[in-house]
Coordinates of C-alpha atoms in Angstrom, one line a residue:
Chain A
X1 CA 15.9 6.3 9.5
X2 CA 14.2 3.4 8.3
X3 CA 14.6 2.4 4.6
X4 CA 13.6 -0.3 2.2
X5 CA 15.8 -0.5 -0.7
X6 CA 14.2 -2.7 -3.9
X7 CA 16.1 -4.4 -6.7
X8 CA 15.6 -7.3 -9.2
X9 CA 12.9 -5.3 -11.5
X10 CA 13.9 -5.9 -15.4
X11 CA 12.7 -6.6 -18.6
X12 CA 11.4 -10.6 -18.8
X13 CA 9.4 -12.1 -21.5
X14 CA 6.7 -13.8 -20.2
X15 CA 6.3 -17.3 -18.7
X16 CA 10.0 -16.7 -17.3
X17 CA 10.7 -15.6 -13.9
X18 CA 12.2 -13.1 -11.7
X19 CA 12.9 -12.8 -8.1
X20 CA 12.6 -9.4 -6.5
X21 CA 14.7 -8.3 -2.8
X22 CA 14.0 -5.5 -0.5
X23 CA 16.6 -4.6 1.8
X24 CA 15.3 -3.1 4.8
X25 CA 17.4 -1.0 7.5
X26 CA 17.0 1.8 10.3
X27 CA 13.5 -0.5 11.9
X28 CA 13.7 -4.1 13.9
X29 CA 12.9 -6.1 10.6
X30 CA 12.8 -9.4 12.2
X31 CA 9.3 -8.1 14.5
X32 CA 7.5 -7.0 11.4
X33 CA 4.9 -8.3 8.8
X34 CA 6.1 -7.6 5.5
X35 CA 4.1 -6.4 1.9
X36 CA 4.6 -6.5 -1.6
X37 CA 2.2 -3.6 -3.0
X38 CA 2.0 -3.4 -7.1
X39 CA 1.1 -0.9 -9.4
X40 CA 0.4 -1.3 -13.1
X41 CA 1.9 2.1 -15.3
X42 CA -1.4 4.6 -14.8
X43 CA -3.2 2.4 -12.3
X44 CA -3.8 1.8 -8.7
X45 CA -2.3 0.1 -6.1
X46 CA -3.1 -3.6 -5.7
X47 CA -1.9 -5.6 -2.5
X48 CA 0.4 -8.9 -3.7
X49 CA 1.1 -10.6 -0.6
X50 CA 2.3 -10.5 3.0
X51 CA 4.4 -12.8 5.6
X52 CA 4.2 -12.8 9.1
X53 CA 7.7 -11.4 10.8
X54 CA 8.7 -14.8 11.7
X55 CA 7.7 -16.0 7.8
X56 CA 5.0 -18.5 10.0
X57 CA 2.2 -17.1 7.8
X58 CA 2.4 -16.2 3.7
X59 CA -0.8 -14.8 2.2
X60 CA -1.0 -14.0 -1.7
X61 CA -3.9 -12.1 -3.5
X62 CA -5.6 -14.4 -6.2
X63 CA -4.0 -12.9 -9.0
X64 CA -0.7 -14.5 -8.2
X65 CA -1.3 -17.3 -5.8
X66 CA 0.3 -20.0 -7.1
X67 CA 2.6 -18.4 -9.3
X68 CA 4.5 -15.8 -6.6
X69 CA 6.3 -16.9 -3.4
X70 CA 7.2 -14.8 -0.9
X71 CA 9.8 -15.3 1.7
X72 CA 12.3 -13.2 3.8
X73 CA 15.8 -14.5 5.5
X74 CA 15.8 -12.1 9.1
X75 CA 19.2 -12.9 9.4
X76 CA 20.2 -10.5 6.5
X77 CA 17.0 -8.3 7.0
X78 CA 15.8 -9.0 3.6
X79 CA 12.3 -9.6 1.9
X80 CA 12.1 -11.7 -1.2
X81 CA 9.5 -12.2 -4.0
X82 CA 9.9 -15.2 -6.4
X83 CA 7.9 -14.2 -9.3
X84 CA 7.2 -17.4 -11.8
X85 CA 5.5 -17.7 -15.1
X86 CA 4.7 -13.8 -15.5
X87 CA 2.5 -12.7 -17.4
X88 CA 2.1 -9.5 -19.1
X89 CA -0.4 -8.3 -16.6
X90 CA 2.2 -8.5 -13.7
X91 CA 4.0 -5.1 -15.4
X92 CA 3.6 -3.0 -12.7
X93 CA 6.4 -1.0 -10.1
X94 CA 6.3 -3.3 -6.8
X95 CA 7.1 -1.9 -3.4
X96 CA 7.6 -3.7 -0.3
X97 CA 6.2 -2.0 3.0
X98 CA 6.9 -2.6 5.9
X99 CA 3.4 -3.8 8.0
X100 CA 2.1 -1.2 5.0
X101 CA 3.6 1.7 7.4
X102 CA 7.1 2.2 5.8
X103 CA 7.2 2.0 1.7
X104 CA 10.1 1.6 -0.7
X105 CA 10.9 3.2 -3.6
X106 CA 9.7 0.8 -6.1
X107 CA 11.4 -1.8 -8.6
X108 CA 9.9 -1.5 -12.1
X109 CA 9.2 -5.2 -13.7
X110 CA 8.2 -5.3 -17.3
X111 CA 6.8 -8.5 -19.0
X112 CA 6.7 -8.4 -22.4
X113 CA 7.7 -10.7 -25.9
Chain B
X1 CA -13.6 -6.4 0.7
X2 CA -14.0 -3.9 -1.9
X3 CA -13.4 -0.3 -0.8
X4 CA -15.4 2.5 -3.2
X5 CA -13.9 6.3 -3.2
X6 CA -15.4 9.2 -4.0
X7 CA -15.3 11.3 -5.3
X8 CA -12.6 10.1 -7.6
X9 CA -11.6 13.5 -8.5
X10 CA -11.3 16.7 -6.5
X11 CA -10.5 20.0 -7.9
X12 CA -9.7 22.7 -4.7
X13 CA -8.7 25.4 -4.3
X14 CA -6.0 26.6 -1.4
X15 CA -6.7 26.9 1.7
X16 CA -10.0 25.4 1.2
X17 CA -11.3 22.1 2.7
X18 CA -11.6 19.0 0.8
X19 CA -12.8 15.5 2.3
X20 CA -12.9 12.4 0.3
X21 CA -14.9 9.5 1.2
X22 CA -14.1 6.0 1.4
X23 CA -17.0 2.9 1.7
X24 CA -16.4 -0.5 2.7
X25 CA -18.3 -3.5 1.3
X26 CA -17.9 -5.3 5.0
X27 CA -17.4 -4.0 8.3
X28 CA -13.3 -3.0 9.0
X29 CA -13.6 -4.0 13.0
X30 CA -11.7 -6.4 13.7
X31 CA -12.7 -9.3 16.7
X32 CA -9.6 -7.0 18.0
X33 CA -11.4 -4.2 18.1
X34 CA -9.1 -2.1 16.4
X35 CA -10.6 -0.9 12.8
X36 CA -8.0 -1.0 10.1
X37 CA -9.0 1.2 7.7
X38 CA -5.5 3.4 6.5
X39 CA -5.6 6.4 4.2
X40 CA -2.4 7.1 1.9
X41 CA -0.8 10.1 -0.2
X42 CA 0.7 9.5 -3.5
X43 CA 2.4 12.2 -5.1
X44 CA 3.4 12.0 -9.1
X45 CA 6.4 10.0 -9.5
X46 CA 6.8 9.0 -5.5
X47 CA 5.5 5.9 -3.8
X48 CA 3.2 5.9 -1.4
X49 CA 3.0 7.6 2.2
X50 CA 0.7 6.9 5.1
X51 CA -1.4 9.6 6.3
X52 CA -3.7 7.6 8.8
X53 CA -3.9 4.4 10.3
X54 CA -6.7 2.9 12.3
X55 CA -9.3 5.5 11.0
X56 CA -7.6 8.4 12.7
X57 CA -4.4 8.1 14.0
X58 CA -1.9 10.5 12.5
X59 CA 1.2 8.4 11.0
X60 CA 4.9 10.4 12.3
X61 CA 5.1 13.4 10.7
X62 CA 2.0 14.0 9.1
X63 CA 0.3 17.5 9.3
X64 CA -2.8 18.2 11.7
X65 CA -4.2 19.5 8.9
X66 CA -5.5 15.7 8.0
X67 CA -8.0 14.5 10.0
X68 CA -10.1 11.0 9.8
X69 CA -13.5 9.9 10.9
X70 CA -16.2 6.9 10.4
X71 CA -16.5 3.4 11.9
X72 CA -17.7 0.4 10.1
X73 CA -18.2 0.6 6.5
X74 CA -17.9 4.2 5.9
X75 CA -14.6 6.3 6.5
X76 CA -13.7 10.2 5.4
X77 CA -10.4 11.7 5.2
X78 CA -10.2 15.4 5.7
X79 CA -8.2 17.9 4.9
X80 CA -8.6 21.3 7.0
X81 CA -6.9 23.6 4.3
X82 CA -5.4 22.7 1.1
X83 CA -2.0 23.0 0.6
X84 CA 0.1 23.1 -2.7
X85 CA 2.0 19.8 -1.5
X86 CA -1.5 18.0 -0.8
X87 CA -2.0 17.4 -4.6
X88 CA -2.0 14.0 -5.6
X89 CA -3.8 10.7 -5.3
X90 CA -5.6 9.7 -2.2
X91 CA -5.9 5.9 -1.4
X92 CA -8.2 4.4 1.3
X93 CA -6.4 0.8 2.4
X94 CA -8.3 -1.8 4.5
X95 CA -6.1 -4.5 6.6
X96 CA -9.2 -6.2 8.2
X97 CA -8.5 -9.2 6.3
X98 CA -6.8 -10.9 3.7
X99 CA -6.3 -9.5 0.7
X100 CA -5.6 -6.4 1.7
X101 CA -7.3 -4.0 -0.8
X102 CA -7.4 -0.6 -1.5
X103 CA -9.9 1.9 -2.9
X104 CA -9.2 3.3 -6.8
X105 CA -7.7 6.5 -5.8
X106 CA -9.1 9.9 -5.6
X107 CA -7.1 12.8 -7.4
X108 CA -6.4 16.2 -5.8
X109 CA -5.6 18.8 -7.8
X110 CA -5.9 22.6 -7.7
X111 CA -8.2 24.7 -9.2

């Protein structure tokens, strides 16, 4: 069955960075656009940012372009975020979805001093 | 795009009906054709599930009891009777364009 397993959430003061992985199985990775989806503790869900299935296109919302990169290596069927100088108001549980179909479990990131 | 819910609370009771609304500040058709407006379930503590996609397709597994309607700006997700498993948030998503965005949620709970 198809799974997406996240890791790489912590605890990180802010300015640093973190790099987030999503380890996808049981679906043909390599043919499908990929999502980060965040949620701040209590709140919503906000869209982060997506790449095409063959990592030709990269698109970020405007609270993080600039500061997040995403990527994904097909050969290990994985999905990366590269989070740099967080700020407190990136605390939030980020998923990765597969084209927004297929969800993960969540990874908890918490910026704070 | 900015997607408005409403309402954003729902108290039902079950085996009632309960529809929640879902309105698009731009037009969700894409030059496609398709319309990628997606509804999703949230239960407490879980992450979330996909109900609907394209207005009104049923995702794998999902109930009959959920139904979906609208074209354009202005969507509604139904559901035919309430269950006890139903409770939760409700999200409306839109992939027309980038960013993605979603609506604020509308809560389900039982009378």
């Amino acid at each position: 069955q198809v799974q997406l397993v996240e890791s790489g959430g912590g605890v990180v003061q802010p300015g640093r960075s973190l790099r987030l992985s999503c380890a996808a199985s049981g679906f043909a990775f390599n043919t499908y656009a990929m999502h980060w989806v965040r949620q701040a503790p209590g709140e919503g869900l906000e869209w982060v940012a997506a790449i095409s299935y063959d990592a030709a296109y990269k698109y970020y919302a405007d609270s993080v372009k600039g500061r997040f990169t995403i990527s994904r290596d097909n050969s290990k069927n994985t999905l990366y975020l590269q989070m740099d100088s967080l700020r407190i108001e990136d605390t939030a549980v980020y998923y990765c979805a597969g084209s927004l179909d297929y969800w993960g479990q969540g990874t908890l990131v918490t910026v704070s001093s | 795009i900015v997607l408005t819910q409403t309402p954003l609370s729902s108290p039902v009771t079950l085996g009632q009906p309960a529809s929640i609304s879902c309105r698009s500040s731009q037009s969700l058709v894409h030059s496609d054709g398709n319309t990628y407006l997606s509804w999703l379930h949230q239960r407490p503590g879980q992450p979330p599930r996909v109900l609907l996609y394209k207005v009104s397709k049923r995702f794998s597994g999902v109930p009959d009891r959920f139904s979906g309607s609208g074209a354009g700006t202005d969507f509604t997700l139904r559901i035919s009777r309430v269950e006890a498993e139903d409770v939760g948030v409700y999200y409306c998503m839109q992939a027309r364009q980038f960013p993605h965005s979603f609506g604020q949620g509308t809560k389900l709970e039982i009378k």
